[in-house]
Structure formats: structure tokens, C-alpha cells
Short mmCIF file of C-alpha atoms and ligand atoms in Angstrom, two decimals:
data_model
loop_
_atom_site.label_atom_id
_atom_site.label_comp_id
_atom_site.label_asym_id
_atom_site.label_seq_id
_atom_site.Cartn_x
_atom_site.Cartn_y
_atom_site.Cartn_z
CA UNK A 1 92.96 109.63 138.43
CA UNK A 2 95.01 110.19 135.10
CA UNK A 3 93.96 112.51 133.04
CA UNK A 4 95.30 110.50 129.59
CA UNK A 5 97.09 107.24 129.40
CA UNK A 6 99.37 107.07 126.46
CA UNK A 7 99.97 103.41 125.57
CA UNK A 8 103.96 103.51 123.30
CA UNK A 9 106.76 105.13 123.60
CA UNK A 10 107.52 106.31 119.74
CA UNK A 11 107.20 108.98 118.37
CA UNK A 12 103.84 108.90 118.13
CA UNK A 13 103.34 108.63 121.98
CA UNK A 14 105.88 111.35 123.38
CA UNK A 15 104.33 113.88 121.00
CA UNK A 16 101.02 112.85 122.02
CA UNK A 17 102.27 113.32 125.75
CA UNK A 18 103.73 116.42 125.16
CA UNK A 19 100.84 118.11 123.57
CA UNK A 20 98.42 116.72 126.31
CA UNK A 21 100.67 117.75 129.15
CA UNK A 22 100.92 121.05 127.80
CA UNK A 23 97.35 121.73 127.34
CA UNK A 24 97.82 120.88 131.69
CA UNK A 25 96.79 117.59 131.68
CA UNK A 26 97.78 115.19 134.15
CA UNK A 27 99.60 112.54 131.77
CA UNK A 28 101.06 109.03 132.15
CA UNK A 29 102.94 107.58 129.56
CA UNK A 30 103.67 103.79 129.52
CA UNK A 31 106.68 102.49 127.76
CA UNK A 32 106.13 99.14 126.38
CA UNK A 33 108.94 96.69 126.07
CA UNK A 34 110.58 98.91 123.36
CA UNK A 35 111.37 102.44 125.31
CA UNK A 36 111.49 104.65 122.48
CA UNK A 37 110.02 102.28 119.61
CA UNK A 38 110.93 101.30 116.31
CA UNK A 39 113.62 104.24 116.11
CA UNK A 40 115.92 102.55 118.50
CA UNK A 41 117.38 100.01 116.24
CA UNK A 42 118.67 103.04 113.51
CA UNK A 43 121.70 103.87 113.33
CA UNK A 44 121.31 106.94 111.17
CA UNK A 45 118.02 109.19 110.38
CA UNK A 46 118.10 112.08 107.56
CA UNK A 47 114.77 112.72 106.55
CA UNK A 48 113.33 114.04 110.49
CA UNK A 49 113.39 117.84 110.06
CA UNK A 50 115.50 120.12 112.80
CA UNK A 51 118.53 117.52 112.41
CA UNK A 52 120.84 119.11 109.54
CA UNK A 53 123.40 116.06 110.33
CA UNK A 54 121.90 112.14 110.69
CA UNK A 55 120.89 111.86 113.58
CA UNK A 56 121.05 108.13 115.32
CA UNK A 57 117.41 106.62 116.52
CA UNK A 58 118.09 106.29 120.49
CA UNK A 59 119.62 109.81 120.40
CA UNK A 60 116.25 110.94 118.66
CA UNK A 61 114.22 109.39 121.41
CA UNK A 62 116.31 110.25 124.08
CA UNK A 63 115.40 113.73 123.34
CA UNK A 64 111.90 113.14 123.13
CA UNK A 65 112.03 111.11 125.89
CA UNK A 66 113.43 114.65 127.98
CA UNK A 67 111.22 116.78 126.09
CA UNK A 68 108.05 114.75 127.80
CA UNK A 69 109.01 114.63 130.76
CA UNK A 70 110.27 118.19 131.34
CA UNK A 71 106.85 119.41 130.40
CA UNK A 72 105.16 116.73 133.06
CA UNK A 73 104.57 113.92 131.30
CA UNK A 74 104.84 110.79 133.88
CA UNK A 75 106.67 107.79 132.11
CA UNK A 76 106.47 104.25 133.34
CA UNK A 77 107.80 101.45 132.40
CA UNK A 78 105.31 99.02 131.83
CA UNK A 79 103.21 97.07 129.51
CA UNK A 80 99.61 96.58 128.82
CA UNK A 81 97.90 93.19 128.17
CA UNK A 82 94.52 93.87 128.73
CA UNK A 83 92.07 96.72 128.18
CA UNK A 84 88.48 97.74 129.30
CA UNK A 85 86.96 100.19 126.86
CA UNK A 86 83.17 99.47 127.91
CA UNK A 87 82.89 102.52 130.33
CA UNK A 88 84.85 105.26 132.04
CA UNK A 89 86.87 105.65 133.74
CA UNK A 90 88.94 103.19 131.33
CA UNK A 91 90.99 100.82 132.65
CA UNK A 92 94.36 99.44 130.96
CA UNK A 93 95.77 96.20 132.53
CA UNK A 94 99.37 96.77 132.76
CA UNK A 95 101.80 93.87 134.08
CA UNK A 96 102.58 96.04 137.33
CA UNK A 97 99.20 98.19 137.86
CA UNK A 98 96.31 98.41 136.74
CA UNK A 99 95.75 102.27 135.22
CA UNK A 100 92.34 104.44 135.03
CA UNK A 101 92.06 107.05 133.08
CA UNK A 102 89.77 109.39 131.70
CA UNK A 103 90.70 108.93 128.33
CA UNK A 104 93.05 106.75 126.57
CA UNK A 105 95.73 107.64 123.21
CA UNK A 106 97.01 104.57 121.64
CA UNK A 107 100.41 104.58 119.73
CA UNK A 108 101.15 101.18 120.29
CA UNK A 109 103.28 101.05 116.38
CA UNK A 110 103.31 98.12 113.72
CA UNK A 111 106.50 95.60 113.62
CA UNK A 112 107.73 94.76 110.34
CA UNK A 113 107.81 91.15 109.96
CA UNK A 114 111.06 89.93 109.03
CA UNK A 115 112.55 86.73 108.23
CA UNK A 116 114.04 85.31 111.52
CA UNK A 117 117.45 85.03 110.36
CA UNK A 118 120.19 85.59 113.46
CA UNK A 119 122.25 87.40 109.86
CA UNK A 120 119.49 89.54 109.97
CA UNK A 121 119.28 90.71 113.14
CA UNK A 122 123.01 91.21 112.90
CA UNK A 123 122.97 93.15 109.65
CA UNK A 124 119.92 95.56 110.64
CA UNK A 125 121.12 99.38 110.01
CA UNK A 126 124.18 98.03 108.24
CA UNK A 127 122.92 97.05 104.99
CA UNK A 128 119.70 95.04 106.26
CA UNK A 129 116.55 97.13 106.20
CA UNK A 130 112.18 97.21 106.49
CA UNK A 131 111.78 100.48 105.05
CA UNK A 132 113.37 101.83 101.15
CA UNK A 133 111.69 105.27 102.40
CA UNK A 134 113.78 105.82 105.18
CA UNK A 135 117.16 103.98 104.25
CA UNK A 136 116.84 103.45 100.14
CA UNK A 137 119.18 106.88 99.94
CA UNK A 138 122.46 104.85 101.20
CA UNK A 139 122.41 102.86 98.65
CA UNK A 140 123.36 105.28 95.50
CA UNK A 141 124.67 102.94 92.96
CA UNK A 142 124.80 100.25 95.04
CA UNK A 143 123.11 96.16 94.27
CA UNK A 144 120.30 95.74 96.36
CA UNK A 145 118.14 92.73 97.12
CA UNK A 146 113.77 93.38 97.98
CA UNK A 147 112.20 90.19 99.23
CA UNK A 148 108.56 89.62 99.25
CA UNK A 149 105.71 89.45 96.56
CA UNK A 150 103.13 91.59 97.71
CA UNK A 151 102.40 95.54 96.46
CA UNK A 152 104.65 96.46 99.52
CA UNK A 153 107.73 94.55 98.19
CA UNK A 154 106.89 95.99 94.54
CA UNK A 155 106.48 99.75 95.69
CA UNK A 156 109.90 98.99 97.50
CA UNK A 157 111.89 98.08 94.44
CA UNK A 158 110.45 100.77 92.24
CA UNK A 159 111.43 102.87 94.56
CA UNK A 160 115.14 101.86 95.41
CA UNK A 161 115.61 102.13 91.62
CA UNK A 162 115.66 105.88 91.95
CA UNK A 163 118.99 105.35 93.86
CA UNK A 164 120.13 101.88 93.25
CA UNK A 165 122.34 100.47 90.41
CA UNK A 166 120.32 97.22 90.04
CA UNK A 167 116.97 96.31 92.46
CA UNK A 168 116.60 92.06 92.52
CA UNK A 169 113.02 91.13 93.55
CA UNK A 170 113.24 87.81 95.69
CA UNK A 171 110.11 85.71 95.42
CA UNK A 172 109.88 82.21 96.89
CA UNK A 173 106.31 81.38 94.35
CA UNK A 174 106.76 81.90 90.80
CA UNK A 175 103.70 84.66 90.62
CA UNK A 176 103.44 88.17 92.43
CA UNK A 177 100.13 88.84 94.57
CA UNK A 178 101.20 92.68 94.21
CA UNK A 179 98.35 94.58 91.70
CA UNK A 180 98.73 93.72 88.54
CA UNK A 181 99.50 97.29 87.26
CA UNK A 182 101.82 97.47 89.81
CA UNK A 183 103.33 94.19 88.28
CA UNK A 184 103.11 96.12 84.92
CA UNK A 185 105.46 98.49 86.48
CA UNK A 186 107.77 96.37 87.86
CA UNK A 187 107.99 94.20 84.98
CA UNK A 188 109.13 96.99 82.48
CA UNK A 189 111.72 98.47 84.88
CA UNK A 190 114.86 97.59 83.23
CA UNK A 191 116.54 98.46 86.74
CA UNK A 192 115.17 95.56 88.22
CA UNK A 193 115.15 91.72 87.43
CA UNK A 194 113.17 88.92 89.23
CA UNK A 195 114.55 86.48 90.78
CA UNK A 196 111.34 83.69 91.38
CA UNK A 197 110.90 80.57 93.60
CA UNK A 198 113.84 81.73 95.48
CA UNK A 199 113.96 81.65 98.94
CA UNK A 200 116.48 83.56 101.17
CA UNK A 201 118.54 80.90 103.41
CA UNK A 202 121.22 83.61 105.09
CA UNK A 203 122.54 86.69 104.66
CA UNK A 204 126.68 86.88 104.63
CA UNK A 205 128.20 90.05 105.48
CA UNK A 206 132.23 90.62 106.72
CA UNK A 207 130.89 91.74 110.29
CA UNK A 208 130.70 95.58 109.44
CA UNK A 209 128.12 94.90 106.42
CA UNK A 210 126.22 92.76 104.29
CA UNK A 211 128.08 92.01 101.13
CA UNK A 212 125.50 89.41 99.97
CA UNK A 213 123.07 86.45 100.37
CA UNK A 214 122.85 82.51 100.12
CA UNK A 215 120.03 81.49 98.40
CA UNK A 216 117.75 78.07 98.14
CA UNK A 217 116.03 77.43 95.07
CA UNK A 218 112.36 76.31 96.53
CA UNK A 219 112.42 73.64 93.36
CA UNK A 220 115.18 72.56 92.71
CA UNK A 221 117.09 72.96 95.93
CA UNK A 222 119.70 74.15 94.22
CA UNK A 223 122.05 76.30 96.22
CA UNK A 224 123.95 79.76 95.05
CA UNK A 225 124.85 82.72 97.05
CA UNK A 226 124.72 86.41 95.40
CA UNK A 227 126.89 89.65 96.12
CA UNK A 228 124.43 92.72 97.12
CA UNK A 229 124.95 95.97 99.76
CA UNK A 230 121.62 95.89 100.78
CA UNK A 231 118.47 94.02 101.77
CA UNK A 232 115.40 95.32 102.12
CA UNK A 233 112.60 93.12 104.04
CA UNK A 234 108.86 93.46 102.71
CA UNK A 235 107.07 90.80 103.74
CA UNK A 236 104.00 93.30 105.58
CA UNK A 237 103.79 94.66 109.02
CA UNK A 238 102.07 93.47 111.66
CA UNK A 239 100.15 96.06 113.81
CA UNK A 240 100.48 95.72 117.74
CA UNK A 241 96.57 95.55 118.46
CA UNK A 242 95.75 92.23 119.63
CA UNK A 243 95.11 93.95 123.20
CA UNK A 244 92.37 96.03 121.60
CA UNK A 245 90.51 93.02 119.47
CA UNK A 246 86.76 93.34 120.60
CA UNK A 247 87.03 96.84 122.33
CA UNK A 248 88.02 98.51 118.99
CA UNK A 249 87.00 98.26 115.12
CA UNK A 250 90.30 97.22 113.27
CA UNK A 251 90.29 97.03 109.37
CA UNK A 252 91.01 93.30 108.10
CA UNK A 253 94.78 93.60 109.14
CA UNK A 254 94.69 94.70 112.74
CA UNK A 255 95.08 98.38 112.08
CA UNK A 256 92.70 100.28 114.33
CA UNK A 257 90.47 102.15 112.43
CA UNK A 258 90.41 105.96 113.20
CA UNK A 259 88.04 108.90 111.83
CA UNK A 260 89.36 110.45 108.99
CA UNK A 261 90.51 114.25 109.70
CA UNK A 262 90.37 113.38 113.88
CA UNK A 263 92.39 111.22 115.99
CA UNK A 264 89.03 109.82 117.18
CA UNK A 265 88.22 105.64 117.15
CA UNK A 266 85.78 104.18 117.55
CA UNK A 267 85.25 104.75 121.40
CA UNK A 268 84.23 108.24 122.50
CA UNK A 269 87.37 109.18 124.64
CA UNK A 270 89.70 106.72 123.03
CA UNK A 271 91.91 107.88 120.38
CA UNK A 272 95.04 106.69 117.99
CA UNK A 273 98.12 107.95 116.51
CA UNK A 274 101.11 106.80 114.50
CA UNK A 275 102.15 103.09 112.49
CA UNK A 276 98.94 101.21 114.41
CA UNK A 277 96.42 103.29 112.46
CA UNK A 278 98.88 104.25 109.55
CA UNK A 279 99.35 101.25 106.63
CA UNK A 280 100.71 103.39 104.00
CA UNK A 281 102.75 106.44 105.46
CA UNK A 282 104.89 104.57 108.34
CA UNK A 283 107.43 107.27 108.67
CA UNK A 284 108.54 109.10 112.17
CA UNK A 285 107.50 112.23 111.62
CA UNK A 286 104.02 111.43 110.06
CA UNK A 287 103.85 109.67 113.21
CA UNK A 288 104.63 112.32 115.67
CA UNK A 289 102.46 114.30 113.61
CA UNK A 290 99.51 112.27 114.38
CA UNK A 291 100.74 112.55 118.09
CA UNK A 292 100.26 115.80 117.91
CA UNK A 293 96.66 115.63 116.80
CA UNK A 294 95.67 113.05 119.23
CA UNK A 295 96.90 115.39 122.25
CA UNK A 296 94.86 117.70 121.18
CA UNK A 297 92.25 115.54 120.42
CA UNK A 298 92.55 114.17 124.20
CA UNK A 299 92.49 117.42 125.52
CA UNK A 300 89.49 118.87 123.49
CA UNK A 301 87.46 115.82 124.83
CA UNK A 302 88.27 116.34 128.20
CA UNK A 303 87.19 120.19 128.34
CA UNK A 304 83.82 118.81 127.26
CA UNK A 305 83.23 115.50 129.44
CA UNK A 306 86.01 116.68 132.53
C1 FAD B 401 114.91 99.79 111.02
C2 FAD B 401 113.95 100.95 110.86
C3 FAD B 401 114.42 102.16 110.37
C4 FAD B 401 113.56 103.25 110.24
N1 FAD B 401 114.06 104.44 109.77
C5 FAD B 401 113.24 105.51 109.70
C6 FAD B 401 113.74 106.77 109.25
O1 FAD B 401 114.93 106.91 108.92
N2 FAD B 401 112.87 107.82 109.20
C7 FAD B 401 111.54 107.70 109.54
O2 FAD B 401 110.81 108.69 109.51
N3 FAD B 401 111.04 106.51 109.94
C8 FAD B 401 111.85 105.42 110.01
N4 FAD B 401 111.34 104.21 110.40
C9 FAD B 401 109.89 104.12 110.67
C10 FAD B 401 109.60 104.67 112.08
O3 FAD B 401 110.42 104.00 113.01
C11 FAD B 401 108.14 104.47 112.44
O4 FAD B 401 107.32 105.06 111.47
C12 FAD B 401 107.85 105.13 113.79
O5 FAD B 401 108.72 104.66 114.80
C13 FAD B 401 106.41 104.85 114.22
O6 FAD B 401 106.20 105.51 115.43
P1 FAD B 401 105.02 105.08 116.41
O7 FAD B 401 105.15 105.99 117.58
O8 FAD B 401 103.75 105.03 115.68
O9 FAD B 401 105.33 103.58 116.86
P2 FAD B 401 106.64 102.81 117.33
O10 FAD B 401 107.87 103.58 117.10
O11 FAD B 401 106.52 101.45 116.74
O12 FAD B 401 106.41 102.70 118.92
C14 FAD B 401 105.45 101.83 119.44
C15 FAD B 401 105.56 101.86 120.95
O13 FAD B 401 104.47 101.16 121.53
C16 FAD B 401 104.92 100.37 122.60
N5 FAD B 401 103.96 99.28 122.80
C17 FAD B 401 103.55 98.33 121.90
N6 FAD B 401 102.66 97.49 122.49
C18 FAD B 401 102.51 97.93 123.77
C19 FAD B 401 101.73 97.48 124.89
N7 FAD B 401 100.93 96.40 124.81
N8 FAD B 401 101.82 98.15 126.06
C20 FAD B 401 102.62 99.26 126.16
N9 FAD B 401 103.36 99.74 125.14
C21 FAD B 401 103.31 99.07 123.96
C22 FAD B 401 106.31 99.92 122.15
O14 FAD B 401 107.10 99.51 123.26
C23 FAD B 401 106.82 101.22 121.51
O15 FAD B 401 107.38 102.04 122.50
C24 FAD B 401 112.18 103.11 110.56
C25 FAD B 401 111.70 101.88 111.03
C26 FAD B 401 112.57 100.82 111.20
C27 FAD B 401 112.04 99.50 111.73
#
């Protein structure tokens, strides 16, 4: 019998592990399809504190990957597509076993949506980005492109505008749905100019990095292309919880909903940690922060109903 099933291997999930291991729990850690999670496709990360030089995302959680299972953590490769939260033991339907455990830490993470392009894919790290937080500081006087019309893609360009020489908002309608004083903001910037029913067709870079983008005018059809260093994605996040819909209370976008100051959801013995219960602060450390709490969390429980 395992002691705590971590579902995601971010770094949300290894901290989770390691805590829980620690405390001498018997822990099994299941990978998902993305060992390591969102980290592994960044080249360079600055802002995780012990790392004085960038650090490079599969480095990161390689180390955290050794970390849990040097203090005992059990790490499997697998993935889970079903769940039974109605009693315990739970049980987590995995594609290669089916796992029961005595309690259960999700840290499954949230996928930014992007916009399908193969460019894109190409160009992620090297001047294609999802997050102005983590990568808006390489781009110090530098043309950048947001795309998107929600408060996400708004927040984004008011940000990049600290570093940024000019911030062009991309917007395939010809109105924001971002707040409207957020709009106010946005609109007063002199840093940033709109550029509305516009929709992004490709992004041209000269194989190293993005040097700019072709764009489609969505009325006219009118065709230009425009020279930037970066892209940054904001068209939302999509958390991975459709394997908890019915067993768990989710807010109305899919993130599960967790007690405020605990790790604790909304089934005794089941908790959460990281992007999947975390809208606004989807940053590493925050995170494996939460990771932390939910170990404990896990632990604490299991002293009490063992
Ligand atoms: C390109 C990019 C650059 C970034 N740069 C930075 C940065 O510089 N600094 C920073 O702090 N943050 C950065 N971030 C944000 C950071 O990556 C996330 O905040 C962090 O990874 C979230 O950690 P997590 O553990 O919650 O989830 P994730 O890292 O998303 O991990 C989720 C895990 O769950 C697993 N999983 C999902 N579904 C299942 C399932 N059904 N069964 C089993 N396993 C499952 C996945 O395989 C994965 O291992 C960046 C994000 C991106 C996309």
C-alpha cells in the first residue's frame, strides 16, 4: 500500500515527494508524459533562488529529479486517466497499474495554450514565449509582440514595458475582453500600440531566433509581416484536470479548488499543489513552494487517519 501518490513531475510534485518521503512516508511519484514538467522546454531560468548563473530547465529537474529519489521517493513512469476519490484507499488508474494509496497530492500543472504554429514550436526559448514573468528580462530594449485580448495578454504587455523598447498588442477582434481599467492602462501606455483585427499567420526567425512575424488582417486579408525579438503567447492556460471532473470541485476554468492557507481540496486525504490550483502566480518556485505544503499536508493527515 502507498503511503502518498503524487500525480506530476514539476516542481510542484518532486517537492511534494521530497517533503512526504522525508517525514518517512512510503512515496510513489508518477511522471506523466512530461518527466519534469513545464521547465523542460527552458533554455535559461534566473529568477529560481540557489542558482547565481541561469540555470537551463532539464538541468533544474534533473536535480530534483535526484534529490527525490535519494531521499526514497519511488518514481514511475506512468500516466493517470482515471481516478476514484469516493473512498479509501484511493485508487488512480494509471495506463500500466492501477495505484492505491492512502492519500493522494495532485500537481498535475496548467499548459499554456498556444497558437499551433510549427514556427512556434521552433522558436520556444529563443524569442517565443507563455510567460513575460519569467522571460520579459531578455528582452531589454528589444520590439516585442503580446498576442491575445484578455486581462492575461494586457498584464503581459504592461509588464514587458518595464524592459522592452516598444510592446505591440496583437488582437484578432477590434475590442479587448481584458477589464476595462486594465484597458485604461494599456491604452495610456505610450510604450505600447495596438495592433487590432490582426491575426498571427507565422512567425519568421533566421533559425537561431525570431526576428519577426507575418501577419493576416482578419478584414481585409491584407497581408504584412513585422520585425520583433520576441513573442509572447497569452491566449489563457488550460489546467490538466479533466481526470478529476466529478471527484473534485474546480472553479469555472478547471482549476481545482483548494482551501485557502492548506493544501487541502475538497476530499479529506486528497490534496493540491502548484499551476493546477494556481491562476495568477504560475511561477516554479511558488510552485515548489506549494509542494512543500502539500507534503506536509499529506503527512499531517496520515499521523491522524494511518
Ligand atoms: C516556456 C516556459 C518557461 C518558463 N520559465 C519559467 C521561469 O523562468 N521561472 C519560473 O519560475 N517559472 C517558469 N515557467 C513556469 C513554470 O514552468 C511553472 O510555473 C511550473 O513548472 C509549474 O510547476 P507544476 O509542478 O505546478 O506543474 P508542471 O511543471 O506543469 O508539471 C506538471 C506535471 O504533471 C504531469 N501530469 C499532467 N497530467 C498528468 C496525468 N494525467 N498523469 C500523470 N502525470 C500528469 C506532467 O507530466 C508534469 O510532469 C515557465 C513556463 C514555461 C511554459
Amino acid at each position: 500500500m502507498i503511503d502518498v501518490l503524487v500525480i506530476g513531475s514539476g516542481p510542484a510534485g518532486y517537492t511534494a515527494a521530497i517533503y512526504a518521503a522525508r517525514a518517512g512516508r512510503k512515496v510513489v511519484l508518477l511522471t506523466g508524459t512530461q518527466q519534469g514538467g513545464q521547465l523542460i522546454i527552458t533554455s535559461f531560468i534566473e529568477n529560481y533562488p540557489g542558482f547565481a548563473d541561469p540555470i537551463s530547465g532539464p538541468e533544474l529537474m534533473e536535480k530534483m529529479r535526484l534529490q527525490s529519489e535519494k531521499v526514497g521517493v519511488d518514481i514511475v513512469y506512468d500516466v493517470i486517466n482515471r481516478v476514484d476519490f469516493s473512498q479509501r484507499p484511493f485508487k488512480c488508474f494509471g495506463e500500466s497499474a492501477v495505484y492505491e494509496s492512502k492519500a493522494v497530492i495532485i500537481a498535475t500543472g496548467a499548459n499554456a495554450k498556444w497558437l499551433g504554429l510549427d514556427s512556434e514550436t521552433k522558436y520556444v526559448g529563443r524569442g517565443v514565449s507563455a510567460c513575460a514573468t519569467c522571460d520579459g528580462f531578455f528582452f531589454r530594449n528589444k520590439e516585442v509582440a503580446v498576442i491575445g485580448g484578455g486581462n492575461t495578454a494586457v498584464e503581459e504587455a504592461l509588464y514587458l514595458t518595464n524592459f522592452a523598447q516598444h510592446v505591440t498588442l496583437i488582437h484578432r477582434r477590434d475590442t479587448l475582453r481584458a477589464e476595462r481599467i486594465m484597458q485604461q492602462r494599456l491604452f495610456v501606455n505610450e510604450k505600447i500600440k495596438i495592433l487590432w483585427n490582426t491575426e498571427v499567420r507565422d512567425i519568421i526567425g533566421n533559425d537561431e531566433k525570431v526576428t519577426g512575424l507575418s501577419l493576416q488582417n482578419t478584414q481585409t486579408n491584407e497581408m504584412s509581416e513585422m520585425p520583433v525579438d520576441g513573442v509572447f503567447v497569452a491566449i489563457g492556460h488550460q489546467p490538466a484536470t479533466s481526470i478529476f471532473v466529478g471527484q473534485l470541485k474546480t472553479d469555472d476554468s478547471g482549476y481545482i479548488i483548494k482551501d485557502s492557507l492548506s493544501s487541502k481540496t475538497s476530499v479529506e486525504g486528497v490534496f493540491v499543489a502548484g499551476d493546477v490550483c494556481n491562476p495568477t502566480y504560475r511561477q516554479a518556485v511558488v510552485s515548489a513552494g506549494q509542494g512543500c505544503i502539500a507534503g506536509i499536508d499529506a503527512d499531517k493527515f496520515l499521523s491522524i487517519n494511518n
